[in-house]
PDB file of C-alpha atoms in Angstrom:
ATOM      1  CA  MET A  31      -5.678  -8.035 -14.131  1.00 92.00           C
ATOM      2  CA  ARG A  32      -1.849  -6.736 -12.552  1.00 94.00           C
ATOM      3  CA  LEU A  33      -1.474  -4.196 -10.897  1.00 94.00           C
ATOM      4  CA  ILE A  34       0.561  -2.042  -8.128  1.00 95.00           C
ATOM      5  CA  LEU A  35      -1.031   0.719  -6.101  1.00 94.00           C
ATOM      6  CA  VAL A  36       1.095   3.516  -5.161  1.00 94.00           C
ATOM      7  CA  GLY A  37       0.365   6.531  -3.057  1.00 93.00           C
ATOM      8  CA  PRO A  38       0.761   8.633  -0.090  1.00 93.00           C
ATOM      9  CA  PRO A  39       0.235   7.296   3.410  1.00 89.00           C
ATOM     10  CA  GLY A  40      -3.298   8.353   4.263  1.00 87.00           C
ATOM     11  CA  ALA A  41      -4.742   8.480   0.668  1.00 91.00           C
ATOM     12  CA  GLY A  42      -7.176   5.610   1.043  1.00 89.00           C
ATOM     13  CA  LYS A  43      -4.910   2.770  -0.658  1.00 89.00           C
ATOM     14  CA  GLY A  44      -6.199  -0.222   1.776  1.00 86.00           C
ATOM     15  CA  THR A  45      -9.835   1.060   1.449  1.00 88.00           C
ATOM     16  CA  GLN A  46      -9.379   0.762  -2.273  1.00 92.00           C
ATOM     17  CA  ALA A  47      -7.187  -1.957  -2.525  1.00 91.00           C
ATOM     18  CA  ALA A  48      -9.805  -4.184  -0.880  1.00 90.00           C
ATOM     19  CA  ARG A  49     -12.803  -3.212  -3.186  1.00 92.00           C
ATOM     20  CA  LEU A  50     -10.427  -3.734  -6.288  1.00 92.00           C
ATOM     21  CA  ILE A  51      -9.010  -7.446  -5.277  1.00 92.00           C
ATOM     22  CA  ASP A  52     -12.744  -8.105  -4.670  1.00 92.00           C
ATOM     23  CA  THR A  53     -13.798  -6.490  -7.834  1.00 91.00           C
ATOM     24  CA  TYR A  54     -11.369  -8.221 -10.419  1.00 92.00           C
ATOM     25  CA  GLY A  55     -11.163 -11.344  -8.476  1.00 92.00           C
ATOM     26  CA  ILE A  56      -7.428 -11.053  -7.895  1.00 94.00           C
ATOM     27  CA  SER A  57      -4.844 -11.402  -4.669  1.00 92.00           C
ATOM     28  CA  HIS A  58      -3.725  -8.914  -2.867  1.00 91.00           C
ATOM     29  CA  ILE A  59       0.097  -9.117  -2.053  1.00 90.00           C
ATOM     30  CA  SER A  60       1.364  -7.087   0.816  1.00 86.00           C
ATOM     31  CA  THR A  61       4.756  -7.763   1.239  1.00 83.00           C
ATOM     32  CA  GLY A  62       4.769  -7.225   5.180  1.00 81.00           C
ATOM     33  CA  ASP A  63       2.418  -9.996   5.079  1.00 84.00           C
ATOM     34  CA  MET A  64       4.288 -12.081   2.498  1.00 85.00           C
ATOM     35  CA  LEU A  65       7.118 -11.951   4.038  1.00 85.00           C
ATOM     36  CA  ARG A  66       5.194 -13.164   7.722  1.00 85.00           C
ATOM     37  CA  ALA A  67       3.971 -16.000   5.571  1.00 85.00           C
ATOM     38  CA  ALA A  68       7.152 -17.177   3.893  1.00 85.00           C
ATOM     39  CA  VAL A  69       8.454 -17.382   7.205  1.00 85.00           C
ATOM     40  CA  LYS A  70       5.895 -18.884   8.955  1.00 88.00           C
ATOM     41  CA  ALA A  71       5.452 -21.916   6.199  1.00 87.00           C
ATOM     42  CA  GLY A  72       9.546 -22.642   6.952  1.00 86.00           C
ATOM     43  CA  THR A  73       9.617 -21.663   2.643  1.00 86.00           C
ATOM     44  CA  GLU A  74      13.441 -21.394   1.601  1.00 87.00           C
ATOM     45  CA  LEU A  75      13.390 -18.018   0.845  1.00 88.00           C
ATOM     46  CA  GLY A  76      11.602 -17.702   4.020  1.00 87.00           C
ATOM     47  CA  LYS A  77      14.411 -19.068   6.305  1.00 89.00           C
ATOM     48  CA  GLN A  78      16.886 -16.412   4.317  1.00 89.00           C
ATOM     49  CA  ALA A  79      14.396 -13.414   5.128  1.00 88.00           C
ATOM     50  CA  ASP A  80      13.896 -14.799   8.671  1.00 87.00           C
ATOM     51  CA  ALA A  81      17.966 -14.927   9.288  1.00 88.00           C
ATOM     52  CA  PHE A  82      17.892 -11.254   8.417  1.00 87.00           C
ATOM     53  CA  MET A  83      14.714 -10.144  10.149  1.00 84.00           C
ATOM     54  CA  LYS A  84      16.375 -11.840  13.565  1.00 85.00           C
ATOM     55  CA  ASP A  85      19.269 -10.032  12.935  1.00 84.00           C
ATOM     56  CA  GLY A  86      17.557  -6.656  12.872  1.00 82.00           C
ATOM     57  CA  ALA A  87      18.278  -6.172   9.148  1.00 83.00           C
ATOM     58  CA  LEU A  88      16.365  -5.233   6.197  1.00 81.00           C
ATOM     59  CA  VAL A  89      15.655  -7.870   4.021  1.00 85.00           C
ATOM     60  CA  PRO A  90      17.342  -7.221   0.830  1.00 87.00           C
ATOM     61  CA  ASP A  91      15.250  -6.002  -2.146  1.00 87.00           C
ATOM     62  CA  SER A  92      16.756  -8.872  -3.868  1.00 89.00           C
ATOM     63  CA  LEU A  93      15.548 -11.976  -1.615  1.00 88.00           C
ATOM     64  CA  VAL A  94      12.134  -9.487  -1.433  1.00 88.00           C
ATOM     65  CA  ILE A  95      11.699  -9.443  -5.169  1.00 90.00           C
ATOM     66  CA  ALA A  96      12.688 -13.169  -5.373  1.00 90.00           C
ATOM     67  CA  MET A  97       9.771 -13.803  -2.861  1.00 88.00           C
ATOM     68  CA  VAL A  98       7.428 -11.710  -4.891  1.00 89.00           C
ATOM     69  CA  LEU A  99       8.249 -13.629  -7.802  1.00 89.00           C
ATOM     70  CA  GLU A 100       7.454 -16.935  -5.863  1.00 86.00           C
ATOM     71  CA  ARG A 101       3.989 -15.473  -4.797  1.00 88.00           C
ATOM     72  CA  ILE A 102       2.447 -14.141  -7.877  1.00 88.00           C
ATOM     73  CA  GLN A 103       3.376 -17.619  -9.594  1.00 87.00           C
ATOM     74  CA  GLN A 104       0.808 -19.217  -6.996  1.00 87.00           C
ATOM     75  CA  ASP A 105      -2.425 -20.635  -8.044  1.00 89.00           C
ATOM     76  CA  ASP A 106      -4.564 -17.860  -6.070  1.00 89.00           C
ATOM     77  CA  CYS A 107      -2.666 -15.341  -8.562  1.00 89.00           C
ATOM     78  CA  ALA A 108      -4.046 -17.062 -12.165  1.00 88.00           C
ATOM     79  CA  LYS A 109      -6.136 -14.240 -12.568  1.00 90.00           C
ATOM     80  CA  GLY A 110      -4.052 -11.470 -11.195  1.00 93.00           C
ATOM     81  CA  PHE A 111      -2.744  -9.662  -8.583  1.00 94.00           C
ATOM     82  CA  MET A 112      -2.156  -6.407  -6.695  1.00 94.00           C
ATOM     83  CA  LEU A 113       1.354  -5.512  -5.140  1.00 92.00           C
ATOM     84  CA  ASP A 114       0.639  -2.927  -2.185  1.00 87.00           C
ATOM     85  CA  GLY A 115       3.522  -1.305  -0.322  1.00 82.00           C
ATOM     86  CA  PHE A 116       6.270  -2.668  -2.930  1.00 88.00           C
ATOM     87  CA  PRO A 117       8.516  -1.332  -4.602  1.00 93.00           C
ATOM     88  CA  ARG A 118       8.966   1.559  -2.950  1.00 89.00           C
ATOM     89  CA  THR A 119      11.960   2.924  -4.284  1.00 91.00           C
ATOM     90  CA  THR A 120      13.359   3.594  -8.090  1.00 93.00           C
ATOM     91  CA  PRO A 121      15.960   0.806  -7.838  1.00 92.00           C
ATOM     92  CA  GLN A 122      13.316  -1.506  -6.521  1.00 92.00           C
ATOM     93  CA  ALA A 123      11.032  -0.428  -9.198  1.00 94.00           C
ATOM     94  CA  GLU A 124      13.507  -1.108 -11.744  1.00 94.00           C
ATOM     95  CA  ALA A 125      14.929  -4.345 -10.036  1.00 92.00           C
ATOM     96  CA  LEU A 126      11.411  -5.815  -9.837  1.00 93.00           C
ATOM     97  CA  ASP A 127      10.974  -4.574 -13.823  1.00 94.00           C
ATOM     98  CA  GLN A 128      13.852  -6.377 -14.983  1.00 92.00           C
ATOM     99  CA  ALA A 129      12.601  -9.749 -12.792  1.00 91.00           C
ATOM    100  CA  LEU A 130       8.998  -9.692 -14.380  1.00 92.00           C
ATOM    101  CA  SER A 131      10.312  -9.329 -17.624  1.00 92.00           C
ATOM    102  CA  GLU A 132      12.545 -12.234 -17.235  1.00 91.00           C
ATOM    103  CA  ALA A 133       9.656 -14.090 -15.304  1.00 90.00           C
ATOM    104  CA  LYS A 134       8.003 -12.908 -18.732  1.00 92.00           C
ATOM    105  CA  ILE A 135       5.491 -11.424 -16.436  1.00 91.00           C
ATOM    106  CA  GLU A 136       3.672  -8.174 -17.478  1.00 93.00           C
ATOM    107  CA  LEU A 137       2.061  -5.549 -15.340  1.00 94.00           C
ATOM    108  CA  ASP A 138      -1.147  -3.832 -16.656  1.00 95.00           C
ATOM    109  CA  ALA A 139      -0.868  -0.775 -14.683  1.00 96.00           C
ATOM    110  CA  VAL A 140       0.493   0.990 -11.942  1.00 96.00           C
ATOM    111  CA  VAL A 141      -2.428   3.050 -10.124  1.00 96.00           C
ATOM    112  CA  LEU A 142      -1.499   6.078  -8.692  1.00 96.00           C
ATOM    113  CA  ILE A 143      -4.043   7.904  -5.919  1.00 96.00           C
ATOM    114  CA  GLU A 144      -3.304  11.509  -5.446  1.00 96.00           C
ATOM    115  CA  VAL A 145      -4.221  13.325  -2.517  1.00 95.00           C
ATOM    116  CA  ALA A 146      -2.408  16.717  -1.938  1.00 95.00           C
ATOM    117  CA  ASP A 147       0.093  16.956   1.106  1.00 94.00           C
ATOM    118  CA  GLU A 148      -2.234  19.303   3.311  1.00 93.00           C
ATOM    119  CA  LEU A 149      -5.428  17.084   2.775  1.00 93.00           C
ATOM    120  CA  ILE A 150      -3.458  14.163   3.711  1.00 93.00           C
ATOM    121  CA  GLU A 151      -2.255  15.450   7.046  1.00 93.00           C
ATOM    122  CA  GLU A 152      -5.819  16.374   7.661  1.00 92.00           C
ATOM    123  CA  ARG A 153      -7.302  12.771   7.187  1.00 90.00           C
ATOM    124  CA  ILE A 154      -4.308  11.658   9.424  1.00 92.00           C
ATOM    125  CA  ILE A 155      -3.684  14.061  12.740  1.00 94.00           C
ATOM    126  CA  HIS A 156      -7.956  13.832  13.279  1.00 94.00           C
ATOM    127  CA  ARG A 157      -7.953   9.881  12.938  1.00 93.00           C
ATOM    128  CA  ARG A 158      -8.370   8.393  16.563  1.00 95.00           C
ATOM    129  CA  GLN A 159      -8.866   4.692  17.645  1.00 95.00           C
ATOM    130  CA  ASP A 160     -11.289   3.060  20.156  1.00 95.00           C
ATOM    131  CA  PRO A 161      -9.126   1.158  22.324  1.00 94.00           C
ATOM    132  CA  GLU A 162     -11.463  -1.302  23.366  1.00 94.00           C
ATOM    133  CA  THR A 163     -13.046  -2.240  19.908  1.00 94.00           C
ATOM    134  CA  GLY A 164     -10.207  -1.240  17.562  1.00 92.00           C
ATOM    135  CA  ALA A 165     -12.343   0.912  15.540  1.00 93.00           C
ATOM    136  CA  ILE A 166     -10.895   3.960  13.622  1.00 92.00           C
ATOM    137  CA  TYR A 167     -12.677   7.199  13.829  1.00 94.00           C
ATOM    138  CA  HIS A 168     -12.211  10.814  12.469  1.00 93.00           C
ATOM    139  CA  LEU A 169     -12.908  13.788  14.448  1.00 93.00           C
ATOM    140  CA  LYS A 170     -14.054  15.723  11.273  1.00 90.00           C
ATOM    141  CA  PHE A 171     -15.698  13.495   8.906  1.00 88.00           C
ATOM    142  CA  ASN A 172     -16.838  10.484  10.899  1.00 90.00           C
ATOM    143  CA  PRO A 173     -16.989  11.093  14.597  1.00 94.00           C
ATOM    144  CA  PRO A 174     -18.591   8.323  17.087  1.00 94.00           C
ATOM    145  CA  ALA A 175     -22.130   9.477  17.955  1.00 92.00           C
ATOM    146  CA  ASP A 176     -21.939   7.865  21.383  1.00 93.00           C
ATOM    147  CA  GLU A 177     -20.072  10.904  24.032  1.00 93.00           C
ATOM    148  CA  ALA A 178     -18.501   7.584  26.038  1.00 94.00           C
ATOM    149  CA  VAL A 179     -17.015   6.438  22.711  1.00 94.00           C
ATOM    150  CA  LEU A 180     -15.808   9.730  21.912  1.00 95.00           C
ATOM    151  CA  ALA A 181     -14.024  10.484  25.357  1.00 95.00           C
ATOM    152  CA  ARG A 182     -12.193   7.318  25.466  1.00 96.00           C
ATOM    153  CA  LEU A 183     -10.727   7.756  21.803  1.00 96.00           C
ATOM    154  CA  VAL A 184      -6.661   7.869  21.230  1.00 96.00           C
ATOM    155  CA  GLN A 185      -4.732   9.050  19.050  1.00 95.00           C
ATOM    156  CA  ARG A 186      -2.068   6.494  17.249  1.00 93.00           C
ATOM    157  CA  LYS A 187       1.352   7.074  17.337  1.00 92.00           C
ATOM    158  CA  ASP A 188       1.690   7.049  13.390  1.00 89.00           C
ATOM    159  CA  ASP A 189      -1.426   9.790  13.415  1.00 92.00           C
ATOM    160  CA  THR A 190       0.681  12.670  15.372  1.00 93.00           C
ATOM    161  CA  PRO A 191       1.496  15.794  13.319  1.00 93.00           C
ATOM    162  CA  GLU A 192       4.889  15.201  13.835  1.00 94.00           C
ATOM    163  CA  ALA A 193       4.581  11.212  12.540  1.00 93.00           C
ATOM    164  CA  CYS A 194       2.733  12.422   9.710  1.00 93.00           C
ATOM    165  CA  ALA A 195       5.211  14.951   8.341  1.00 94.00           C
ATOM    166  CA  LYS A 196       8.051  11.990   8.934  1.00 93.00           C
ATOM    167  CA  ARG A 197       5.811   9.528   6.400  1.00 92.00           C
ATOM    168  CA  LEU A 198       5.176  12.306   4.151  1.00 94.00           C
ATOM    169  CA  ALA A 199       8.765  13.452   3.759  1.00 94.00           C
ATOM    170  CA  LYS A 200       9.995   9.406   3.520  1.00 92.00           C
ATOM    171  CA  TYR A 201       7.107   9.170   0.710  1.00 92.00           C
ATOM    172  CA  HIS A 202       7.975  12.478  -1.233  1.00 94.00           C
ATOM    173  CA  SER A 203      11.846  11.253  -1.271  1.00 93.00           C
ATOM    174  CA  GLU A 204      11.882   7.822  -1.614  1.00 91.00           C
ATOM    175  CA  THR A 205       8.543   6.448  -2.979  1.00 91.00           C
ATOM    176  CA  ALA A 206       7.431   9.409  -5.513  1.00 92.00           C
ATOM    177  CA  PRO A 207      10.487   8.713  -7.921  1.00 93.00           C
ATOM    178  CA  VAL A 208       8.877   5.736  -9.018  1.00 94.00           C
ATOM    179  CA  VAL A 209       5.766   7.343 -10.533  1.00 95.00           C
ATOM    180  CA  PRO A 210       7.903   8.733 -13.320  1.00 96.00           C
ATOM    181  CA  PHE A 211       9.192   5.555 -14.130  1.00 96.00           C
ATOM    182  CA  TYR A 212       6.159   3.794 -14.256  1.00 96.00           C
ATOM    183  CA  SER A 213       4.840   6.813 -16.408  1.00 96.00           C
ATOM    184  CA  GLY A 214       7.514   6.517 -18.612  1.00 95.00           C
ATOM    185  CA  LYS A 215       6.969   2.977 -19.212  1.00 95.00           C
ATOM    186  CA  GLY A 216       3.164   3.860 -20.142  1.00 96.00           C
ATOM    187  CA  LEU A 217       1.412   1.980 -17.275  1.00 96.00           C
ATOM    188  CA  LEU A 218       1.094   4.985 -14.764  1.00 96.00           C
ATOM    189  CA  LYS A 219      -2.552   5.792 -14.104  1.00 97.00           C
ATOM    190  CA  ARG A 220      -3.349   8.892 -12.129  1.00 97.00           C
ATOM    191  CA  VAL A 221      -6.600   8.976 -10.016  1.00 96.00           C
ATOM    192  CA  ASP A 222      -7.994  11.841  -7.868  1.00 96.00           C
ATOM    193  CA  GLY A 223      -8.031  10.384  -4.422  1.00 94.00           C
ATOM    194  CA  LEU A 224     -10.672  13.027  -2.930  1.00 92.00           C
ATOM    195  CA  GLY A 225     -14.162  12.279  -2.402  1.00 89.00           C
ATOM    196  CA  ALA A 226     -15.988   9.634  -1.250  1.00 88.00           C
ATOM    197  CA  PRO A 227     -14.665   5.698  -1.658  1.00 90.00           C
ATOM    198  CA  ASP A 228     -17.097   4.761  -4.052  1.00 93.00           C
ATOM    199  CA  GLU A 229     -16.198   8.023  -6.221  1.00 95.00           C
ATOM    200  CA  VAL A 230     -12.173   7.366  -6.045  1.00 95.00           C
ATOM    201  CA  GLU A 231     -13.444   3.122  -6.723  1.00 95.00           C
ATOM    202  CA  ALA A 232     -15.320   4.674  -9.937  1.00 96.00           C
ATOM    203  CA  ARG A 233     -12.270   6.566 -10.859  1.00 96.00           C
ATOM    204  CA  ILE A 234     -10.037   3.804 -10.795  1.00 96.00           C
ATOM    205  CA  LYS A 235     -12.162   1.365 -12.832  1.00 95.00           C
ATOM    206  CA  ALA A 236     -12.699   4.085 -15.145  1.00 96.00           C
ATOM    207  CA  ALA A 237      -9.086   4.377 -15.345  1.00 96.00           C
ATOM    208  CA  LEU A 238      -8.518   0.852 -15.906  1.00 94.00           C
ATOM    209  CA  SER A 239     -11.061   0.128 -18.460  1.00 90.00           C
TER     210      SER A 239
END
């Protein structure tokens, strides 16, 4: 199973990614983790990426795609892979599509987890973190039972209303346009992201079956 996972921030991609890689026995490829691993391993592509990052520059799409191709041809991806966090833009999707085609690697599906903006905002701005344990809670849906824990919770910078609005705006302007691209290729699977994680997982599996 070769997948790309797409969806707005706070849609539950991380939760579902962890479940799906376990279900299908595939590798989870986050481009951020992949870049750090390549730099640490000192691969040729990793050295090139490191030079850009040390200059405070974005790693070029062409280099990221070359690293993705290198990564998905490793032994642990023999059963498949899930790309998470890439492609983020239509030009990236088009370039990745061409690179995969040249490498004779076919995607099975692009899974879009859909959640309305107002529900995303509710999920994100009420999230809090325990600074002592790192545990994440939600003031409405999953508050801590211990009053002492509740009293020390903090809101992360990414979870403020202002940050949430910026993240959603960036998603709609940059990433959402990849949806019609993959829809046009017949790869898109739309999944309702509302409900318990078990319910969303069941919908994804049904869409992929």
